[in-house]
CSV table of C-alpha atoms in Angstrom, one decimal:
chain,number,residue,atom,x,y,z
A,116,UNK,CA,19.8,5.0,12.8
A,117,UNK,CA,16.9,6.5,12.5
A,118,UNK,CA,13.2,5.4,11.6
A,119,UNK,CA,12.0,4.3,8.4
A,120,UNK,CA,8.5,4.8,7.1
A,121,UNK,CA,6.9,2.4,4.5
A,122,UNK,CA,4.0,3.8,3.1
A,123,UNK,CA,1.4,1.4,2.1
A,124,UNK,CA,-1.3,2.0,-0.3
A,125,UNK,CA,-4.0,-0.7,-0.8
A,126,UNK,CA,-7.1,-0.3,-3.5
A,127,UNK,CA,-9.8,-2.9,-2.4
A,128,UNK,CA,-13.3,-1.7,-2.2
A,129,UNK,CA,-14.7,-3.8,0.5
A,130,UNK,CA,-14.1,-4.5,4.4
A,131,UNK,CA,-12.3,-6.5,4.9
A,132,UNK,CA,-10.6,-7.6,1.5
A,133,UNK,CA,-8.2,-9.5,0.1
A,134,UNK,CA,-6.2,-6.8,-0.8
A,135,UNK,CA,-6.1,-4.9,2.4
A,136,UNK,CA,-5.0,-8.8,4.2
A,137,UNK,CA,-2.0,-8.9,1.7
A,138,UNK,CA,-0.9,-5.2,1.8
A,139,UNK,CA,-0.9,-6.3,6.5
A,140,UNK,CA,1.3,-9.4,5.4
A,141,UNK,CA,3.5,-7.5,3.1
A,142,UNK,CA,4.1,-4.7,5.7
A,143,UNK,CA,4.4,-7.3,8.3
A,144,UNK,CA,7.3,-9.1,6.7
A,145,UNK,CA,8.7,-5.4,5.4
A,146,UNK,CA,8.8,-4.6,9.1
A,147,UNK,CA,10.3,-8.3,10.7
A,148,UNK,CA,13.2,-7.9,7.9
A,149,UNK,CA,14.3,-4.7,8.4
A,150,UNK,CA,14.5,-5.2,12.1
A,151,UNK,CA,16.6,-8.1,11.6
A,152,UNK,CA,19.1,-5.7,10.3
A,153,UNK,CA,18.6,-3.4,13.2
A,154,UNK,CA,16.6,-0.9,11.5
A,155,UNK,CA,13.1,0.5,12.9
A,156,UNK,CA,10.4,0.9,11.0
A,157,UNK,CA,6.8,2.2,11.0
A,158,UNK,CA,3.9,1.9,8.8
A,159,UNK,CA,1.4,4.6,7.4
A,160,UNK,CA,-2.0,2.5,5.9
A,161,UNK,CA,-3.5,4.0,3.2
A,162,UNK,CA,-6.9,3.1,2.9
A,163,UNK,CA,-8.0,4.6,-1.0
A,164,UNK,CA,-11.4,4.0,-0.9
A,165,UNK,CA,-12.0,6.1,2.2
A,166,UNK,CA,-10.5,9.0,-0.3
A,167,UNK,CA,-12.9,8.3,-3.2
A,168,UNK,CA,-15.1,11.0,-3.2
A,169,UNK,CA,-11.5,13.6,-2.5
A,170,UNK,CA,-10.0,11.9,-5.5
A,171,UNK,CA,-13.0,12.6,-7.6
A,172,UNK,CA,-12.8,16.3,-6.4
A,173,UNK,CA,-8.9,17.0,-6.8
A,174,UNK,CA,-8.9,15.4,-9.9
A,175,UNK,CA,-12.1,18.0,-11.2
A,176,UNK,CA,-10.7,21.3,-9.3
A,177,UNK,CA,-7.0,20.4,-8.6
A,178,UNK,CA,-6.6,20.8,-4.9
A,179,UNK,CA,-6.4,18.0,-2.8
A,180,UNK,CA,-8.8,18.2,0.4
A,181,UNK,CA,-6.7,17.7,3.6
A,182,UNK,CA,-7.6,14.3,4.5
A,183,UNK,CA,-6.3,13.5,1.1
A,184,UNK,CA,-3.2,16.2,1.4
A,185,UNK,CA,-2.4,14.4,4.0
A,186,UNK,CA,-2.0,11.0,2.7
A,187,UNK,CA,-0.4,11.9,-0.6
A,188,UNK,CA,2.1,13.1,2.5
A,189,UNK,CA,2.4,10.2,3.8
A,190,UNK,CA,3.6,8.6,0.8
A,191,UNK,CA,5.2,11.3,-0.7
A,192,UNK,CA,7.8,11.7,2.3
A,193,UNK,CA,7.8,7.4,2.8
A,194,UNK,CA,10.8,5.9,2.8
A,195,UNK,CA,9.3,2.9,0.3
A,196,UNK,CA,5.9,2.0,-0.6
A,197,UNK,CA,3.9,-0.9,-0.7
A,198,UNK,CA,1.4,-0.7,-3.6
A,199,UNK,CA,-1.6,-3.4,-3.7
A,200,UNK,CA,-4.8,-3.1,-6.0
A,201,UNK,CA,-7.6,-5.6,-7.3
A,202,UNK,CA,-7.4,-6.3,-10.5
A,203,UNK,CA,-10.1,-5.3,-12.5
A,204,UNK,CA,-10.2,-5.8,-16.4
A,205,UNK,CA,-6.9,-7.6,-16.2
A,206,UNK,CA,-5.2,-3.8,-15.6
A,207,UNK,CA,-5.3,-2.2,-11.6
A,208,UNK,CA,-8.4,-0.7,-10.8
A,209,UNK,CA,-10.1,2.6,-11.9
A,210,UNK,CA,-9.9,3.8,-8.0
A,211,UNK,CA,-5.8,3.0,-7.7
A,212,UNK,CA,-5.4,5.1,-10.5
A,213,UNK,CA,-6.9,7.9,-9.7
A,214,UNK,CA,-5.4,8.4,-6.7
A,215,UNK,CA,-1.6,7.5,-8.5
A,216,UNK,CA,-2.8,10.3,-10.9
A,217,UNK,CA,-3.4,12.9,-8.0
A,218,UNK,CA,0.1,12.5,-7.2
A,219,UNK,CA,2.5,15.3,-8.1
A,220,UNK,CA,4.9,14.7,-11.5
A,221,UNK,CA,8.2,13.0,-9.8
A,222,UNK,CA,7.0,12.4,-6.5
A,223,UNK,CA,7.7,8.6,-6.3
A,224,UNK,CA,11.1,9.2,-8.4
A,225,UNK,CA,13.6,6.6,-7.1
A,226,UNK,CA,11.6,5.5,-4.1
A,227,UNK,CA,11.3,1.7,-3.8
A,228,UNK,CA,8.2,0.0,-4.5
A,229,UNK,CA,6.9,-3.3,-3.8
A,230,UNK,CA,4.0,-4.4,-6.6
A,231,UNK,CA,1.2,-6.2,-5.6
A,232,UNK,CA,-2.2,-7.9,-6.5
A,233,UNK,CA,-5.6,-9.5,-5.6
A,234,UNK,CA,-7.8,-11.4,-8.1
A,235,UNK,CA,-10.3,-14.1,-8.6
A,236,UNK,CA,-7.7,-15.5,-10.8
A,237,UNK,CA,-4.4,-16.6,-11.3
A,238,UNK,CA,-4.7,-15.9,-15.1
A,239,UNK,CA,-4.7,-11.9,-13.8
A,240,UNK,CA,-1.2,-12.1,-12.6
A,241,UNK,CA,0.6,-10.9,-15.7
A,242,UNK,CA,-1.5,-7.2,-14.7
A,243,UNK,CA,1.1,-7.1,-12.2
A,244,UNK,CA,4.0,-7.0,-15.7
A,245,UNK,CA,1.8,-5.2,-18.1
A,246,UNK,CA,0.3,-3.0,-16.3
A,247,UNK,CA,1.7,-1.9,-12.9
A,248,UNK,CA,5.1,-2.3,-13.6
A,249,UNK,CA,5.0,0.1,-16.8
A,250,UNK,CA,3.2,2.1,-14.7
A,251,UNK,CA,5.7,3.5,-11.9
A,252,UNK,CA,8.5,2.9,-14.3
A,253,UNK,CA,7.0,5.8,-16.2
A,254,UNK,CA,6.7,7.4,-12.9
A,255,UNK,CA,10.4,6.8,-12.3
A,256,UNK,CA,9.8,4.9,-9.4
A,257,UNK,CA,12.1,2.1,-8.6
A,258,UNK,CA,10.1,-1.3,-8.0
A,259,UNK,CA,11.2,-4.7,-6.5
A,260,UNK,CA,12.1,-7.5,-9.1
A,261,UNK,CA,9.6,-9.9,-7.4
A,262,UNK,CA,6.1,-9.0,-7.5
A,263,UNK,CA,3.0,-10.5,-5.6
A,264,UNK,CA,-0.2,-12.0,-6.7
A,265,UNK,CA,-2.8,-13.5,-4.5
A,266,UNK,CA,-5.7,-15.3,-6.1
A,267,UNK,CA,-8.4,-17.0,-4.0
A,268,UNK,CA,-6.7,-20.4,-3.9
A,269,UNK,CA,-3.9,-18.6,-2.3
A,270,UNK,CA,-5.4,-18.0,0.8
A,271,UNK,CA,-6.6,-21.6,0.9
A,272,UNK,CA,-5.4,-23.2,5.2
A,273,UNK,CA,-1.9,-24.5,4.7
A,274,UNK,CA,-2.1,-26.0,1.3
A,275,UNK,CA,0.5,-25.5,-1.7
A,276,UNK,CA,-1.1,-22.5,-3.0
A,277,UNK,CA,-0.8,-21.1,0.8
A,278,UNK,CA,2.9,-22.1,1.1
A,279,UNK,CA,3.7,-20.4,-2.5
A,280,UNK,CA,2.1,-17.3,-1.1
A,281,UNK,CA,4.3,-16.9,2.2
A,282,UNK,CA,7.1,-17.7,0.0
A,283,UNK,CA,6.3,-14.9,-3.0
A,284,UNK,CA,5.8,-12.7,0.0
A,285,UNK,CA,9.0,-13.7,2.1
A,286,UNK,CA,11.0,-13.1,-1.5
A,287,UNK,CA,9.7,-9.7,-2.3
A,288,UNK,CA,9.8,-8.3,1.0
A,289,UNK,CA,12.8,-8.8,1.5
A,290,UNK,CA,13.9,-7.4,-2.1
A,291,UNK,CA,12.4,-4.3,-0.4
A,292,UNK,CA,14.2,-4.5,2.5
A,293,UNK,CA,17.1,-4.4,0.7
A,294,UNK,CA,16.1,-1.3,-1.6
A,295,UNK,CA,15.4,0.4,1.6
A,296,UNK,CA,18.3,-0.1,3.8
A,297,UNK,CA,21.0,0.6,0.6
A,298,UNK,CA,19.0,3.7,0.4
A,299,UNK,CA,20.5,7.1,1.8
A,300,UNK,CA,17.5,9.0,3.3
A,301,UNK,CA,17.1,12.3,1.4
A,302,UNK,CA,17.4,15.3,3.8
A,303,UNK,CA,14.6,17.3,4.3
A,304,UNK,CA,15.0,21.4,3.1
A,305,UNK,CA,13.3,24.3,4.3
A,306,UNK,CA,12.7,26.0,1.4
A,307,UNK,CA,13.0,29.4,2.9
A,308,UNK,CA,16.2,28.9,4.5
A,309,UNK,CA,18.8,31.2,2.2
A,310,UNK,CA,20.5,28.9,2.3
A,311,UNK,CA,18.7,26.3,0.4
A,312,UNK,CA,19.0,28.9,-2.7
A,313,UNK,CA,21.9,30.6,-2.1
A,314,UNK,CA,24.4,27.9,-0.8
A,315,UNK,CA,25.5,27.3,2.6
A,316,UNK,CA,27.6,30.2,4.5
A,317,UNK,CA,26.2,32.7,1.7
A,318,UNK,CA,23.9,35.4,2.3
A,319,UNK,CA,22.0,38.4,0.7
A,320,UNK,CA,24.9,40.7,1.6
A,321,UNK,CA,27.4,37.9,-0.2
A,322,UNK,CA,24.8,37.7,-3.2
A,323,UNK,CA,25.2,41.4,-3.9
A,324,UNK,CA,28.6,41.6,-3.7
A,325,UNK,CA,29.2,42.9,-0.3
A,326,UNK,CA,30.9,41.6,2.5
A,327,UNK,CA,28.8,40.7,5.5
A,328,UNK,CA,28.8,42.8,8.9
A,329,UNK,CA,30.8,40.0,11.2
A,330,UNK,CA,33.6,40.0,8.3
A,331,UNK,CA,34.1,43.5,8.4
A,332,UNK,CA,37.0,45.0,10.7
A,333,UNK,CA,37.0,47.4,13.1
């Protein structure tokens, strides 16, 4: 079987953050599930705030620069992504969405999607409902049931909050995991083989109503 990517795209501003330390954990227990079904995977980090200043640009002229090109790529050909912003205003932040809104119209349609937050809060959780989810449902994604939200506490030694953390994590993970390996991987065209346009074994000669050279008889 061949590789899976996840794609992983995590919104925190600082280094390190709590959002960057719970996208690793998520991708970590993405990777450990699906190899317990025999399945390889590897994962592409995207770091959005490295991107600001290309988001801010695309978004005013309408072409991405490549560094940015190539991480809409990588999440754009992923096999599932791992979405994590801070919460900010009880919505995602301003960044996250400007880089979701730099992505083309149907790009994430009917990949899966883990949903995740940070905040200084537990109360912020229900962004993760209100706000995300709404979000790539409208952009036809297809997210996870279980959803993570890490609030300081969380991240507390071994304590309850700790153990509820692993658990959320352990849960939607492996909701991914799921989503991903009952997924067929979508094959890759070359959209200037003929044959993507005019159906395979056809050619120009067939389009026109003629019969091609290696049919003809001698």
């Amino acid at each position: 079987m061949s590789e899976r990517r996840v794609a992983v795209v995590t919104a925190g501003l600082s280094t390190p953050s709590s959002t960057r330390m719970l996208a690793d954990r998520l991708a970590t227990a993405t990777v450990a599930g699906l190899a317990d079904r025999g399945i390889d995977a590897s994962v592409d980090i995207v770091e959005v705030r490295t991107h600001a200043h290309q988001i801010t640009d695309n978004l005013l002229t309408g072409f991405a620069p490549p560094a940015l090109e190539a991480a809409i790529n990588q999440i754009v050909s992923a096999d599932a992504v791992i979405a994590v912003t801070p919460v900010f205003s009880s919505s995602y932040s301003g960044l996250f969405k400007s880089f979701i809104d730099v992505l083309e119209p149907g790009a994430l349609t009917g990949k899966p999607v883990l949903l995740a937050a940070t905040g200084g809060s537990a109360r912020h959780s229900l962004a993760l409902e209100y706000a995300m989810r709404p979000l790539f449902a409208y952009l036809r994604a297809e997210p996870v049931p279980t959803s993570v939200f890490a609030a300081p506490e969380d991240w507390a030694g071994s304590g309850e909050g700790a153990s509820s953390l692993r658990s959320r994590i352990d849960r939607a993970a492996g909701e991914l995991v799921t989503a991903i390996a009952g997924r067929t991987r979508e094959s890759v065209t070359d959209p200037f083989d003929p044959a993507a346009y005019l159906g395979e074994g056809r050619s120009f000669a067939s389009l026109l109503g003629r019969v091609a050279p290696s049919e003809t008889t001698h």
